[in-house]
Amino acid sequence: MRQDKPGVLLVNLGTPDAPTTPAVKRYLKQFLSDPRVVDTPRWLWWPILNGAILPIRSPRVSKLYASVWMDEGSPLMVYSKRQRAALAARLDMPVELGMSYGNPSLKSALDSLMAQGINRLIVLPLYPQFSCSTVAAVWDGITSVFAGYRSLPSVDFIRDYAEHPAYIAALKASVERSFATHGKPDLLVMSFHGIPQRFADEGDDYPKRCHDTYDALTASLGLTDQNAMLTFQSRFGREPWLMPYTDETMKSLPAKGIKHVQIMSPGFSSDCLETLEEISEENKEFFIHAGGTKFEYIPALNDDELHIDMMVELVNGRR
C-alpha cells in the first residue's frame, strides 16, 4: 500500500536578490514577462519592457529597495523564511519556500520536497485573496515544473483564505494592538494591491475576496463604513485599475475632516516594498502634506504567532 507522505510548499511573489540595479532588473524582467501579470501581446510588450520600462525603472526601484533592506536581506524574504521555519517547527512534514519570481525558485523548492520522498503536495500561496495575477501564476509555475517530472505527487492547492476565521482573528489582534498603542483613529484604511479593472470584468473574483476580508474584519472589530474604508494601491500603467486608489484617497481625506488614519495592507502576508515604502512612507507623506496630523501603518502579519497558527490550521485541514 502506498504510504501517504505529505509536504508543504509555501509560495510568495519573490524579491530581488540584492538592492542593486542589475538584480532588480533581472527580477522585474521575470515578473513583468509573466502573461498573468501583464497580458499585453508579446510583440507589443517586449519592446516597451526591454527598451523603456526596465532601463528606467530598475535604477529607481533599486534605490527604493535599498531604503527598506534589512540586515538579513529583503523584508519579504526575511519574513518568508521566518514563516517557513516557524511552520516547519509546528508540523511533522517537510516545508519548503518557493517564489514565483526570483529565488528560491519554485523548481528548487519542489525538487527539495520530492527528494525528501513526498507523494502529496500541499500548496499554500501566501495570498489571502485569490487573483489570476498571483495565485493562478503559482499554479502555472508549479505545472511548468511538473512538466519535467516523470512522477507527480497528488496536489492539494489552497486557493485562498480571505475570510478564514484564524486569518481574521490574526488581523483583528494586530489592529487592536495598534489602537491600544496609538489610539483609535478617525479612519481605519485597508489597502489591498490593485489589479486592472479589466481583469475583474473578465472574471477574476479578487475584488470580491478583498471585500470579503474587509467585511469580516470590520464586523469582528465592530467598525462600519463610517470609520473604516477599503482602497487599492500599486497601480501600474495607463488603463483603469480597481478603485478607490489609495494614494488619491490619502490626498483627499484631510479635507473631509479625517485627521488621524491607521492603514493596513491585509493582502500582504509579509511586509515588503509595497508596504514599507509605498504605504508607510509615500502615502504617509501624501496624507500629512494634505493636512492630516496622525498616520500609523499597521504591519503585515509576518511571522506573528497567530499568523503561523492560521497556516497550521490551513495545512492540517488538508491532511
PDB file of C-alpha atoms in Angstrom:
ATOM      1  CA  MET A   1       0.000   0.000   0.000  1.00  0.00           C
ATOM      2  CA  ARG A   2       1.275   3.460  -0.894  1.00  0.00           C
ATOM      3  CA  GLN A   3       2.169   5.330   2.279  1.00  0.00           C
ATOM      4  CA  ASP A   4       0.948   8.911   2.446  1.00  0.00           C
ATOM      5  CA  LYS A   5       3.827  11.346   2.866  1.00  0.00           C
ATOM      6  CA  PRO A   6       2.718  14.992   2.571  1.00  0.00           C
ATOM      7  CA  GLY A   7       4.879  18.067   2.219  1.00  0.00           C
ATOM      8  CA  VAL A   8       4.109  21.782   2.182  1.00  0.00           C
ATOM      9  CA  LEU A   9       5.103  24.340  -0.406  1.00  0.00           C
ATOM     10  CA  LEU A  10       4.820  27.931   0.811  1.00  0.00           C
ATOM     11  CA  VAL A  11       4.805  30.407  -2.066  1.00  0.00           C
ATOM     12  CA  ASN A  12       5.139  34.162  -2.224  1.00  0.00           C
ATOM     13  CA  LEU A  13       5.753  36.577  -5.060  1.00  0.00           C
ATOM     14  CA  GLY A  14       9.509  36.987  -4.777  1.00  0.00           C
ATOM     15  CA  THR A  15      12.078  39.728  -4.448  1.00  0.00           C
ATOM     16  CA  PRO A  16      15.372  40.829  -5.986  1.00  0.00           C
ATOM     17  CA  ASP A  17      18.492  39.116  -4.644  1.00  0.00           C
ATOM     18  CA  ALA A  18      20.039  42.485  -3.802  1.00  0.00           C
ATOM     19  CA  PRO A  19      19.050  46.181  -3.795  1.00  0.00           C
ATOM     20  CA  THR A  20      21.097  46.837  -6.924  1.00  0.00           C
ATOM     21  CA  THR A  21      20.090  47.877 -10.420  1.00  0.00           C
ATOM     22  CA  PRO A  22      21.202  44.602 -12.097  1.00  0.00           C
ATOM     23  CA  ALA A  23      19.421  42.435  -9.500  1.00  0.00           C
ATOM     24  CA  VAL A  24      16.250  44.498  -9.671  1.00  0.00           C
ATOM     25  CA  LYS A  25      16.341  44.452 -13.472  1.00  0.00           C
ATOM     26  CA  ARG A  26      16.580  40.632 -13.507  1.00  0.00           C
ATOM     27  CA  TYR A  27      13.709  40.340 -11.080  1.00  0.00           C
ATOM     28  CA  LEU A  28      11.446  42.855 -12.816  1.00  0.00           C
ATOM     29  CA  LYS A  29      12.092  41.243 -16.198  1.00  0.00           C
ATOM     30  CA  GLN A  30      10.947  37.850 -14.955  1.00  0.00           C
ATOM     31  CA  PHE A  31       7.969  39.327 -13.104  1.00  0.00           C
ATOM     32  CA  LEU A  32       6.767  41.606 -15.882  1.00  0.00           C
ATOM     33  CA  SER A  33       7.271  38.907 -18.530  1.00  0.00           C
ATOM     34  CA  ASP A  34       4.565  36.714 -16.983  1.00  0.00           C
ATOM     35  CA  PRO A  35       1.356  36.955 -19.051  1.00  0.00           C
ATOM     36  CA  ARG A  36      -0.600  36.510 -15.801  1.00  0.00           C
ATOM     37  CA  VAL A  37       0.818  39.873 -14.673  1.00  0.00           C
ATOM     38  CA  VAL A  38       0.900  41.758 -17.981  1.00  0.00           C
ATOM     39  CA  ASP A  39      -1.225  40.243 -20.724  1.00  0.00           C
ATOM     40  CA  THR A  40      -0.328  42.750 -23.447  1.00  0.00           C
ATOM     41  CA  PRO A  41       0.575  40.898 -26.674  1.00  0.00           C
ATOM     42  CA  ARG A  42       4.263  39.964 -26.582  1.00  0.00           C
ATOM     43  CA  TRP A  43       5.079  41.677 -29.875  1.00  0.00           C
ATOM     44  CA  LEU A  44       3.894  44.960 -28.388  1.00  0.00           C
ATOM     45  CA  TRP A  45       5.007  44.489 -24.781  1.00  0.00           C
ATOM     46  CA  TRP A  46       8.539  43.191 -25.324  1.00  0.00           C
ATOM     47  CA  PRO A  47       9.995  46.382 -26.876  1.00  0.00           C
ATOM     48  CA  ILE A  48       8.280  48.530 -24.228  1.00  0.00           C
ATOM     49  CA  LEU A  49       9.531  46.335 -21.366  1.00  0.00           C
ATOM     50  CA  ASN A  50      13.125  45.986 -22.554  1.00  0.00           C
ATOM     51  CA  GLY A  51      13.514  49.338 -24.242  1.00  0.00           C
ATOM     52  CA  ALA A  52      11.855  51.652 -21.725  1.00  0.00           C
ATOM     53  CA  ILE A  53      10.485  50.137 -18.521  1.00  0.00           C
ATOM     54  CA  LEU A  54      13.461  48.074 -17.358  1.00  0.00           C
ATOM     55  CA  PRO A  55      16.148  50.689 -18.111  1.00  0.00           C
ATOM     56  CA  ILE A  56      14.128  53.488 -16.476  1.00  0.00           C
ATOM     57  CA  ARG A  57      12.508  51.712 -13.527  1.00  0.00           C
ATOM     58  CA  SER A  58      15.325  49.430 -12.397  1.00  0.00           C
ATOM     59  CA  PRO A  59      17.668  52.147 -11.044  1.00  0.00           C
ATOM     60  CA  ARG A  60      14.801  53.949  -9.321  1.00  0.00           C
ATOM     61  CA  VAL A  61      13.283  50.806  -7.813  1.00  0.00           C
ATOM     62  CA  SER A  62      16.706  49.602  -6.611  1.00  0.00           C
ATOM     63  CA  LYS A  63      17.017  52.775  -4.522  1.00  0.00           C
ATOM     64  CA  LEU A  64      13.598  52.126  -3.009  1.00  0.00           C
ATOM     65  CA  TYR A  65      14.599  48.576  -2.128  1.00  0.00           C
ATOM     66  CA  ALA A  66      17.789  49.887  -0.534  1.00  0.00           C
ATOM     67  CA  SER A  67      15.685  52.148   1.699  1.00  0.00           C
ATOM     68  CA  VAL A  68      13.829  49.178   3.242  1.00  0.00           C
ATOM     69  CA  TRP A  69      16.512  46.462   3.052  1.00  0.00           C
ATOM     70  CA  MET A  70      17.135  44.649   6.335  1.00  0.00           C
ATOM     71  CA  ASP A  71      20.418  43.284   7.685  1.00  0.00           C
ATOM     72  CA  GLU A  72      19.328  39.752   6.704  1.00  0.00           C
ATOM     73  CA  GLY A  73      18.074  40.793   3.273  1.00  0.00           C
ATOM     74  CA  SER A  74      14.867  41.855   1.576  1.00  0.00           C
ATOM     75  CA  PRO A  75      11.999  42.198   4.082  1.00  0.00           C
ATOM     76  CA  LEU A  76       9.750  39.873   2.095  1.00  0.00           C
ATOM     77  CA  MET A  77      12.471  37.216   2.008  1.00  0.00           C
ATOM     78  CA  VAL A  78      13.365  37.639   5.681  1.00  0.00           C
ATOM     79  CA  TYR A  79       9.785  37.252   6.855  1.00  0.00           C
ATOM     80  CA  SER A  80       9.011  34.449   4.389  1.00  0.00           C
ATOM     81  CA  LYS A  81      11.969  32.434   5.677  1.00  0.00           C
ATOM     82  CA  ARG A  82      10.833  33.028   9.251  1.00  0.00           C
ATOM     83  CA  GLN A  83       7.338  31.871   8.317  1.00  0.00           C
ATOM     84  CA  ARG A  84       8.714  28.686   6.740  1.00  0.00           C
ATOM     85  CA  ALA A  85      10.877  27.919   9.775  1.00  0.00           C
ATOM     86  CA  ALA A  86       8.046  28.582  12.231  1.00  0.00           C
ATOM     87  CA  LEU A  87       5.595  26.466  10.243  1.00  0.00           C
ATOM     88  CA  ALA A  88       8.102  23.610   9.873  1.00  0.00           C
ATOM     89  CA  ALA A  89       8.630  23.628  13.643  1.00  0.00           C
ATOM     90  CA  ARG A  90       4.898  23.073  14.147  1.00  0.00           C
ATOM     91  CA  LEU A  91       4.361  20.334  11.543  1.00  0.00           C
ATOM     92  CA  ASP A  92       5.634  16.794  11.204  1.00  0.00           C
ATOM     93  CA  MET A  93       6.264  17.086   7.474  1.00  0.00           C
ATOM     94  CA  PRO A  94       8.714  18.855   5.138  1.00  0.00           C
ATOM     95  CA  VAL A  95       8.052  22.545   4.465  1.00  0.00           C
ATOM     96  CA  GLU A  96       9.823  24.423   1.678  1.00  0.00           C
ATOM     97  CA  LEU A  97       9.648  28.003   0.425  1.00  0.00           C
ATOM     98  CA  GLY A  98       9.453  28.903  -3.242  1.00  0.00           C
ATOM     99  CA  MET A  99       8.950  32.192  -5.068  1.00  0.00           C
ATOM    100  CA  SER A 100       7.019  32.754  -8.274  1.00  0.00           C
ATOM    101  CA  TYR A 101       9.829  35.057  -9.400  1.00  0.00           C
ATOM    102  CA  GLY A 102      13.449  35.140  -8.269  1.00  0.00           C
ATOM    103  CA  ASN A 103      14.998  32.881  -5.646  1.00  0.00           C
ATOM    104  CA  PRO A 104      14.397  30.398  -4.131  1.00  0.00           C
ATOM    105  CA  SER A 105      12.586  29.260  -7.250  1.00  0.00           C
ATOM    106  CA  LEU A 106       9.527  27.066  -7.335  1.00  0.00           C
ATOM    107  CA  LYS A 107      11.643  24.400  -9.027  1.00  0.00           C
ATOM    108  CA  SER A 108      14.253  24.379  -6.263  1.00  0.00           C
ATOM    109  CA  ALA A 109      11.543  24.072  -3.597  1.00  0.00           C
ATOM    110  CA  LEU A 110       9.676  21.305  -5.438  1.00  0.00           C
ATOM    111  CA  ASP A 111      12.903  19.425  -6.192  1.00  0.00           C
ATOM    112  CA  SER A 112      13.754  19.538  -2.486  1.00  0.00           C
ATOM    113  CA  LEU A 113      10.325  18.264  -1.447  1.00  0.00           C
ATOM    114  CA  MET A 114      10.414  15.432  -3.973  1.00  0.00           C
ATOM    115  CA  ALA A 115      13.935  14.487  -2.868  1.00  0.00           C
ATOM    116  CA  GLN A 116      12.521  14.102   0.644  1.00  0.00           C
ATOM    117  CA  GLY A 117      10.126  11.490  -0.664  1.00  0.00           C
ATOM    118  CA  ILE A 118       6.811  13.330  -0.503  1.00  0.00           C
ATOM    119  CA  ASN A 119       3.963  11.960  -2.579  1.00  0.00           C
ATOM    120  CA  ARG A 120       1.296  14.516  -1.630  1.00  0.00           C
ATOM    121  CA  LEU A 121       1.880  18.220  -2.094  1.00  0.00           C
ATOM    122  CA  ILE A 122       0.004  20.842  -0.079  1.00  0.00           C
ATOM    123  CA  VAL A 123       0.450  24.211  -1.779  1.00  0.00           C
ATOM    124  CA  LEU A 124      -0.131  27.318   0.333  1.00  0.00           C
ATOM    125  CA  PRO A 125       0.198  30.511  -1.725  1.00  0.00           C
ATOM    126  CA  LEU A 126       0.615  33.331   0.776  1.00  0.00           C
ATOM    127  CA  TYR A 127      -2.035  35.464  -0.916  1.00  0.00           C
ATOM    128  CA  PRO A 128      -5.138  35.723   1.284  1.00  0.00           C
ATOM    129  CA  GLN A 129      -7.313  36.857  -1.633  1.00  0.00           C
ATOM    130  CA  PHE A 130      -7.244  34.933  -4.923  1.00  0.00           C
ATOM    131  CA  SER A 131      -6.231  36.763  -8.068  1.00  0.00           C
ATOM    132  CA  CYS A 132      -5.392  35.478 -11.517  1.00  0.00           C
ATOM    133  CA  SER A 133      -2.227  37.598 -11.348  1.00  0.00           C
ATOM    134  CA  THR A 134      -0.895  35.960  -8.175  1.00  0.00           C
ATOM    135  CA  VAL A 135      -2.461  32.638  -7.150  1.00  0.00           C
ATOM    136  CA  ALA A 136      -3.068  31.488 -10.729  1.00  0.00           C
ATOM    137  CA  ALA A 137       0.559  32.358 -11.507  1.00  0.00           C
ATOM    138  CA  VAL A 138       1.610  29.952  -8.736  1.00  0.00           C
ATOM    139  CA  TRP A 139      -0.484  27.216 -10.358  1.00  0.00           C
ATOM    140  CA  ASP A 140       1.135  27.953 -13.726  1.00  0.00           C
ATOM    141  CA  GLY A 141       4.613  27.874 -12.212  1.00  0.00           C
ATOM    142  CA  ILE A 142       4.083  24.557 -10.468  1.00  0.00           C
ATOM    143  CA  THR A 143       2.627  22.852 -13.549  1.00  0.00           C
ATOM    144  CA  SER A 144       5.582  24.158 -15.562  1.00  0.00           C
ATOM    145  CA  VAL A 145       7.986  22.469 -13.152  1.00  0.00           C
ATOM    146  CA  PHE A 146       5.901  19.296 -13.162  1.00  0.00           C
ATOM    147  CA  ALA A 147       6.271  19.126 -16.957  1.00  0.00           C
ATOM    148  CA  GLY A 148       9.813  17.893 -16.373  1.00  0.00           C
ATOM    149  CA  TYR A 149       8.920  15.204 -13.803  1.00  0.00           C
ATOM    150  CA  ARG A 150       8.308  11.524 -14.553  1.00  0.00           C
ATOM    151  CA  SER A 151       6.337  11.007 -11.353  1.00  0.00           C
ATOM    152  CA  LEU A 152       3.947  13.509  -9.823  1.00  0.00           C
ATOM    153  CA  PRO A 153       2.574  13.905  -6.307  1.00  0.00           C
ATOM    154  CA  SER A 154      -1.110  14.389  -5.667  1.00  0.00           C
ATOM    155  CA  VAL A 155      -1.812  18.062  -5.077  1.00  0.00           C
ATOM    156  CA  ASP A 156      -3.930  19.927  -2.522  1.00  0.00           C
ATOM    157  CA  PHE A 157      -3.956  23.554  -3.645  1.00  0.00           C
ATOM    158  CA  ILE A 158      -5.221  26.132  -1.161  1.00  0.00           C
ATOM    159  CA  ARG A 159      -6.912  28.703  -3.401  1.00  0.00           C
ATOM    160  CA  ASP A 160      -7.134  31.453  -0.771  1.00  0.00           C
ATOM    161  CA  TYR A 161      -8.260  32.198   2.780  1.00  0.00           C
ATOM    162  CA  ALA A 162      -9.834  35.642   2.545  1.00  0.00           C
ATOM    163  CA  GLU A 163     -12.334  35.147   5.360  1.00  0.00           C
ATOM    164  CA  HIS A 164     -10.855  32.213   7.241  1.00  0.00           C
ATOM    165  CA  PRO A 165     -11.607  32.730  10.963  1.00  0.00           C
ATOM    166  CA  ALA A 166      -7.966  32.295  12.008  1.00  0.00           C
ATOM    167  CA  TYR A 167      -6.823  34.861   9.429  1.00  0.00           C
ATOM    168  CA  ILE A 168      -9.440  37.374  10.546  1.00  0.00           C
ATOM    169  CA  ALA A 169      -8.537  36.747  14.189  1.00  0.00           C
ATOM    170  CA  ALA A 170      -4.860  37.469  13.471  1.00  0.00           C
ATOM    171  CA  LEU A 171      -5.730  40.691  11.629  1.00  0.00           C
ATOM    172  CA  LYS A 172      -8.086  41.742  14.410  1.00  0.00           C
ATOM    173  CA  ALA A 173      -5.391  41.260  17.040  1.00  0.00           C
ATOM    174  CA  SER A 174      -2.930  43.371  15.033  1.00  0.00           C
ATOM    175  CA  VAL A 175      -5.448  46.199  14.653  1.00  0.00           C
ATOM    176  CA  GLU A 176      -6.346  46.118  18.343  1.00  0.00           C
ATOM    177  CA  ARG A 177      -2.660  46.343  19.266  1.00  0.00           C
ATOM    178  CA  SER A 178      -2.308  49.404  17.064  1.00  0.00           C
ATOM    179  CA  PHE A 179      -5.418  51.037  18.508  1.00  0.00           C
ATOM    180  CA  ALA A 180      -4.137  50.402  22.030  1.00  0.00           C
ATOM    181  CA  THR A 181      -0.749  51.922  21.198  1.00  0.00           C
ATOM    182  CA  HIS A 182      -1.770  54.923  19.088  1.00  0.00           C
ATOM    183  CA  GLY A 183      -5.406  55.486  19.990  1.00  0.00           C
ATOM    184  CA  LYS A 184      -8.415  54.752  17.827  1.00  0.00           C
ATOM    185  CA  PRO A 185      -8.115  56.668  14.534  1.00  0.00           C
ATOM    186  CA  ASP A 186     -10.755  58.644  12.699  1.00  0.00           C
ATOM    187  CA  LEU A 187     -10.498  56.050   9.943  1.00  0.00           C
ATOM    188  CA  LEU A 188      -9.012  52.574   9.503  1.00  0.00           C
ATOM    189  CA  VAL A 189      -7.952  52.096   5.883  1.00  0.00           C
ATOM    190  CA  MET A 190      -7.470  48.618   4.423  1.00  0.00           C
ATOM    191  CA  SER A 191      -5.322  48.985   1.332  1.00  0.00           C
ATOM    192  CA  PHE A 192      -5.187  45.974  -0.991  1.00  0.00           C
ATOM    193  CA  HIS A 193      -2.914  45.589  -4.001  1.00  0.00           C
ATOM    194  CA  GLY A 194      -4.784  46.612  -7.126  1.00  0.00           C
ATOM    195  CA  ILE A 195      -5.321  44.818 -10.419  1.00  0.00           C
ATOM    196  CA  PRO A 196      -6.589  46.184 -13.732  1.00  0.00           C
ATOM    197  CA  GLN A 197     -10.363  46.639 -13.652  1.00  0.00           C
ATOM    198  CA  ARG A 198     -10.428  44.656 -16.888  1.00  0.00           C
ATOM    199  CA  PHE A 199      -9.208  41.526 -15.070  1.00  0.00           C
ATOM    200  CA  ALA A 200     -12.217  41.727 -12.772  1.00  0.00           C
ATOM    201  CA  ASP A 201     -14.544  42.401 -15.684  1.00  0.00           C
ATOM    202  CA  GLU A 202     -13.211  39.220 -17.312  1.00  0.00           C
ATOM    203  CA  GLY A 203     -13.946  37.061 -14.277  1.00  0.00           C
ATOM    204  CA  ASP A 204     -11.245  37.481 -11.626  1.00  0.00           C
ATOM    205  CA  ASP A 205     -13.095  37.459  -8.293  1.00  0.00           C
ATOM    206  CA  TYR A 206     -10.251  39.255  -6.489  1.00  0.00           C
ATOM    207  CA  PRO A 207     -12.291  42.407  -5.697  1.00  0.00           C
ATOM    208  CA  LYS A 208     -14.985  40.287  -4.070  1.00  0.00           C
ATOM    209  CA  ARG A 209     -12.439  38.414  -1.990  1.00  0.00           C
ATOM    210  CA  CYS A 210     -10.937  41.730  -0.807  1.00  0.00           C
ATOM    211  CA  HIS A 211     -14.400  42.897   0.207  1.00  0.00           C
ATOM    212  CA  ASP A 212     -14.978  39.555   1.956  1.00  0.00           C
ATOM    213  CA  THR A 213     -11.904  40.218   4.105  1.00  0.00           C
ATOM    214  CA  TYR A 214     -12.956  43.817   4.709  1.00  0.00           C
ATOM    215  CA  ASP A 215     -16.474  42.801   5.729  1.00  0.00           C
ATOM    216  CA  ALA A 216     -15.284  40.045   8.072  1.00  0.00           C
ATOM    217  CA  LEU A 217     -12.649  42.195   9.739  1.00  0.00           C
ATOM    218  CA  THR A 218     -14.823  45.275  10.211  1.00  0.00           C
ATOM    219  CA  ALA A 219     -17.556  43.081  11.690  1.00  0.00           C
ATOM    220  CA  SER A 220     -15.103  41.475  14.121  1.00  0.00           C
ATOM    221  CA  LEU A 221     -13.836  44.921  15.176  1.00  0.00           C
ATOM    222  CA  GLY A 222     -17.304  46.458  15.436  1.00  0.00           C
ATOM    223  CA  LEU A 223     -16.483  49.040  12.767  1.00  0.00           C
ATOM    224  CA  THR A 224     -18.680  50.392   9.989  1.00  0.00           C
ATOM    225  CA  ASP A 225     -18.137  52.214   6.710  1.00  0.00           C
ATOM    226  CA  GLN A 226     -18.124  55.428   8.773  1.00  0.00           C
ATOM    227  CA  ASN A 227     -14.813  54.552  10.421  1.00  0.00           C
ATOM    228  CA  ALA A 228     -13.291  52.012   8.020  1.00  0.00           C
ATOM    229  CA  MET A 229     -12.546  52.074   4.304  1.00  0.00           C
ATOM    230  CA  LEU A 230     -11.213  49.778   1.560  1.00  0.00           C
ATOM    231  CA  THR A 231      -8.797  51.074  -1.081  1.00  0.00           C
ATOM    232  CA  PHE A 232      -6.455  49.684  -3.743  1.00  0.00           C
ATOM    233  CA  GLN A 233      -2.768  50.523  -4.174  1.00  0.00           C
ATOM    234  CA  SER A 234       0.183  49.996  -6.525  1.00  0.00           C
ATOM    235  CA  ARG A 235      -1.466  50.621  -9.891  1.00  0.00           C
ATOM    236  CA  PHE A 236       0.772  50.356 -12.932  1.00  0.00           C
ATOM    237  CA  GLY A 237       0.268  51.520 -16.496  1.00  0.00           C
ATOM    238  CA  ARG A 238      -2.465  53.663 -18.004  1.00  0.00           C
ATOM    239  CA  GLU A 239      -5.601  51.523 -18.001  1.00  0.00           C
ATOM    240  CA  PRO A 240      -8.122  51.823 -15.140  1.00  0.00           C
ATOM    241  CA  TRP A 241      -7.412  49.724 -12.051  1.00  0.00           C
ATOM    242  CA  LEU A 242      -9.647  48.843  -9.119  1.00  0.00           C
ATOM    243  CA  MET A 243     -10.839  51.900  -7.237  1.00  0.00           C
ATOM    244  CA  PRO A 244     -10.736  53.820  -4.976  1.00  0.00           C
ATOM    245  CA  TYR A 245      -6.989  54.388  -5.284  1.00  0.00           C
ATOM    246  CA  THR A 246      -5.080  54.500  -2.002  1.00  0.00           C
ATOM    247  CA  ASP A 247      -2.840  57.431  -2.919  1.00  0.00           C
ATOM    248  CA  GLU A 248      -5.687  59.639  -4.150  1.00  0.00           C
ATOM    249  CA  THR A 249      -7.676  58.730  -1.034  1.00  0.00           C
ATOM    250  CA  MET A 250      -4.832  59.786   1.270  1.00  0.00           C
ATOM    251  CA  LYS A 251      -4.649  63.139  -0.503  1.00  0.00           C
ATOM    252  CA  SER A 252      -8.397  63.738  -0.123  1.00  0.00           C
ATOM    253  CA  LEU A 253      -9.130  62.616   3.438  1.00  0.00           C
ATOM    254  CA  PRO A 254      -7.912  65.649   5.439  1.00  0.00           C
ATOM    255  CA  ALA A 255     -10.272  67.958   3.531  1.00  0.00           C
ATOM    256  CA  LYS A 256     -13.122  65.723   4.727  1.00  0.00           C
ATOM    257  CA  GLY A 257     -12.131  66.168   8.362  1.00  0.00           C
ATOM    258  CA  ILE A 258     -10.166  62.919   8.660  1.00  0.00           C
ATOM    259  CA  LYS A 259      -7.015  63.930  10.526  1.00  0.00           C
ATOM    260  CA  HIS A 260      -5.914  60.616  12.048  1.00  0.00           C
ATOM    261  CA  VAL A 261      -5.674  57.439   9.980  1.00  0.00           C
ATOM    262  CA  GLN A 262      -4.272  53.995  10.541  1.00  0.00           C
ATOM    263  CA  ILE A 263      -3.652  51.908   7.457  1.00  0.00           C
ATOM    264  CA  MET A 264      -3.003  48.236   6.901  1.00  0.00           C
ATOM    265  CA  SER A 265      -2.467  46.038   3.841  1.00  0.00           C
ATOM    266  CA  PRO A 266      -4.300  42.767   4.588  1.00  0.00           C
ATOM    267  CA  GLY A 267      -3.460  41.286   1.192  1.00  0.00           C
ATOM    268  CA  PHE A 268       0.256  41.138   2.006  1.00  0.00           C
ATOM    269  CA  SER A 269       1.330  38.231   4.200  1.00  0.00           C
ATOM    270  CA  SER A 270       4.799  39.768   4.599  1.00  0.00           C
ATOM    271  CA  ASP A 271       5.996  43.327   4.737  1.00  0.00           C
ATOM    272  CA  CYS A 272       7.737  44.329   1.523  1.00  0.00           C
ATOM    273  CA  LEU A 273       8.466  47.303  -0.710  1.00  0.00           C
ATOM    274  CA  GLU A 274       4.762  47.950  -1.312  1.00  0.00           C
ATOM    275  CA  THR A 275       4.011  48.217   2.395  1.00  0.00           C
ATOM    276  CA  LEU A 276       7.188  49.621   3.931  1.00  0.00           C
ATOM    277  CA  GLU A 277       7.949  52.223   1.273  1.00  0.00           C
ATOM    278  CA  GLU A 278       4.749  52.826  -0.703  1.00  0.00           C
ATOM    279  CA  ILE A 279       2.309  52.785   2.223  1.00  0.00           C
ATOM    280  CA  SER A 280       4.345  53.628   5.331  1.00  0.00           C
ATOM    281  CA  GLU A 281       6.409  56.373   3.691  1.00  0.00           C
ATOM    282  CA  GLU A 282       4.939  57.623   0.402  1.00  0.00           C
ATOM    283  CA  ASN A 283       1.268  57.565   1.376  1.00  0.00           C
ATOM    284  CA  LYS A 284       2.039  58.977   4.800  1.00  0.00           C
ATOM    285  CA  GLU A 285       3.662  61.915   3.049  1.00  0.00           C
ATOM    286  CA  PHE A 286       0.573  62.374   0.849  1.00  0.00           C
ATOM    287  CA  PHE A 287      -1.696  62.394   3.899  1.00  0.00           C
ATOM    288  CA  ILE A 288       0.381  64.721   6.063  1.00  0.00           C
ATOM    289  CA  HIS A 289       1.059  67.114   3.182  1.00  0.00           C
ATOM    290  CA  ALA A 290      -2.705  67.333   2.551  1.00  0.00           C
ATOM    291  CA  GLY A 291      -3.318  68.380   6.158  1.00  0.00           C
ATOM    292  CA  GLY A 292      -3.502  65.125   8.113  1.00  0.00           C
ATOM    293  CA  THR A 293      -1.933  65.084  11.566  1.00  0.00           C
ATOM    294  CA  LYS A 294      -1.504  61.418  12.577  1.00  0.00           C
ATOM    295  CA  PHE A 295      -0.710  58.450  10.342  1.00  0.00           C
ATOM    296  CA  GLU A 296       0.239  54.961  11.510  1.00  0.00           C
ATOM    297  CA  TYR A 297       0.967  51.897   9.412  1.00  0.00           C
ATOM    298  CA  ILE A 298      -0.141  48.573  10.915  1.00  0.00           C
ATOM    299  CA  PRO A 299       2.486  45.969   9.924  1.00  0.00           C
ATOM    300  CA  ALA A 300       1.721  42.857   7.937  1.00  0.00           C
ATOM    301  CA  LEU A 301       1.205  39.669   9.916  1.00  0.00           C
ATOM    302  CA  ASN A 302       4.716  38.461   9.019  1.00  0.00           C
ATOM    303  CA  ASP A 303       5.791  35.717  11.466  1.00  0.00           C
ATOM    304  CA  ASP A 304       3.290  36.687  14.168  1.00  0.00           C
ATOM    305  CA  GLU A 305       2.273  33.643  16.197  1.00  0.00           C
ATOM    306  CA  LEU A 306      -1.395  33.951  15.250  1.00  0.00           C
ATOM    307  CA  HIS A 307      -0.388  34.059  11.585  1.00  0.00           C
ATOM    308  CA  ILE A 308       1.554  30.815  11.978  1.00  0.00           C
ATOM    309  CA  ASP A 309      -1.417  29.330  13.853  1.00  0.00           C
ATOM    310  CA  MET A 310      -3.533  30.100  10.803  1.00  0.00           C
ATOM    311  CA  MET A 311      -1.063  28.398   8.451  1.00  0.00           C
ATOM    312  CA  VAL A 312      -1.007  25.314  10.660  1.00  0.00           C
ATOM    313  CA  GLU A 313      -4.806  25.231  10.619  1.00  0.00           C
ATOM    314  CA  LEU A 314      -4.930  25.585   6.829  1.00  0.00           C
ATOM    315  CA  VAL A 315      -2.405  22.795   6.289  1.00  0.00           C
ATOM    316  CA  ASN A 316      -3.938  20.457   8.846  1.00  0.00           C
ATOM    317  CA  GLY A 317      -7.291  20.996   7.173  1.00  0.00           C
ATOM    318  CA  ARG A 318      -5.839  19.287   4.094  1.00  0.00           C
ATOM    319  CA  ARG A 319      -4.388  16.256   5.912  1.00  0.00           C
TER     320      ARG A 319
END
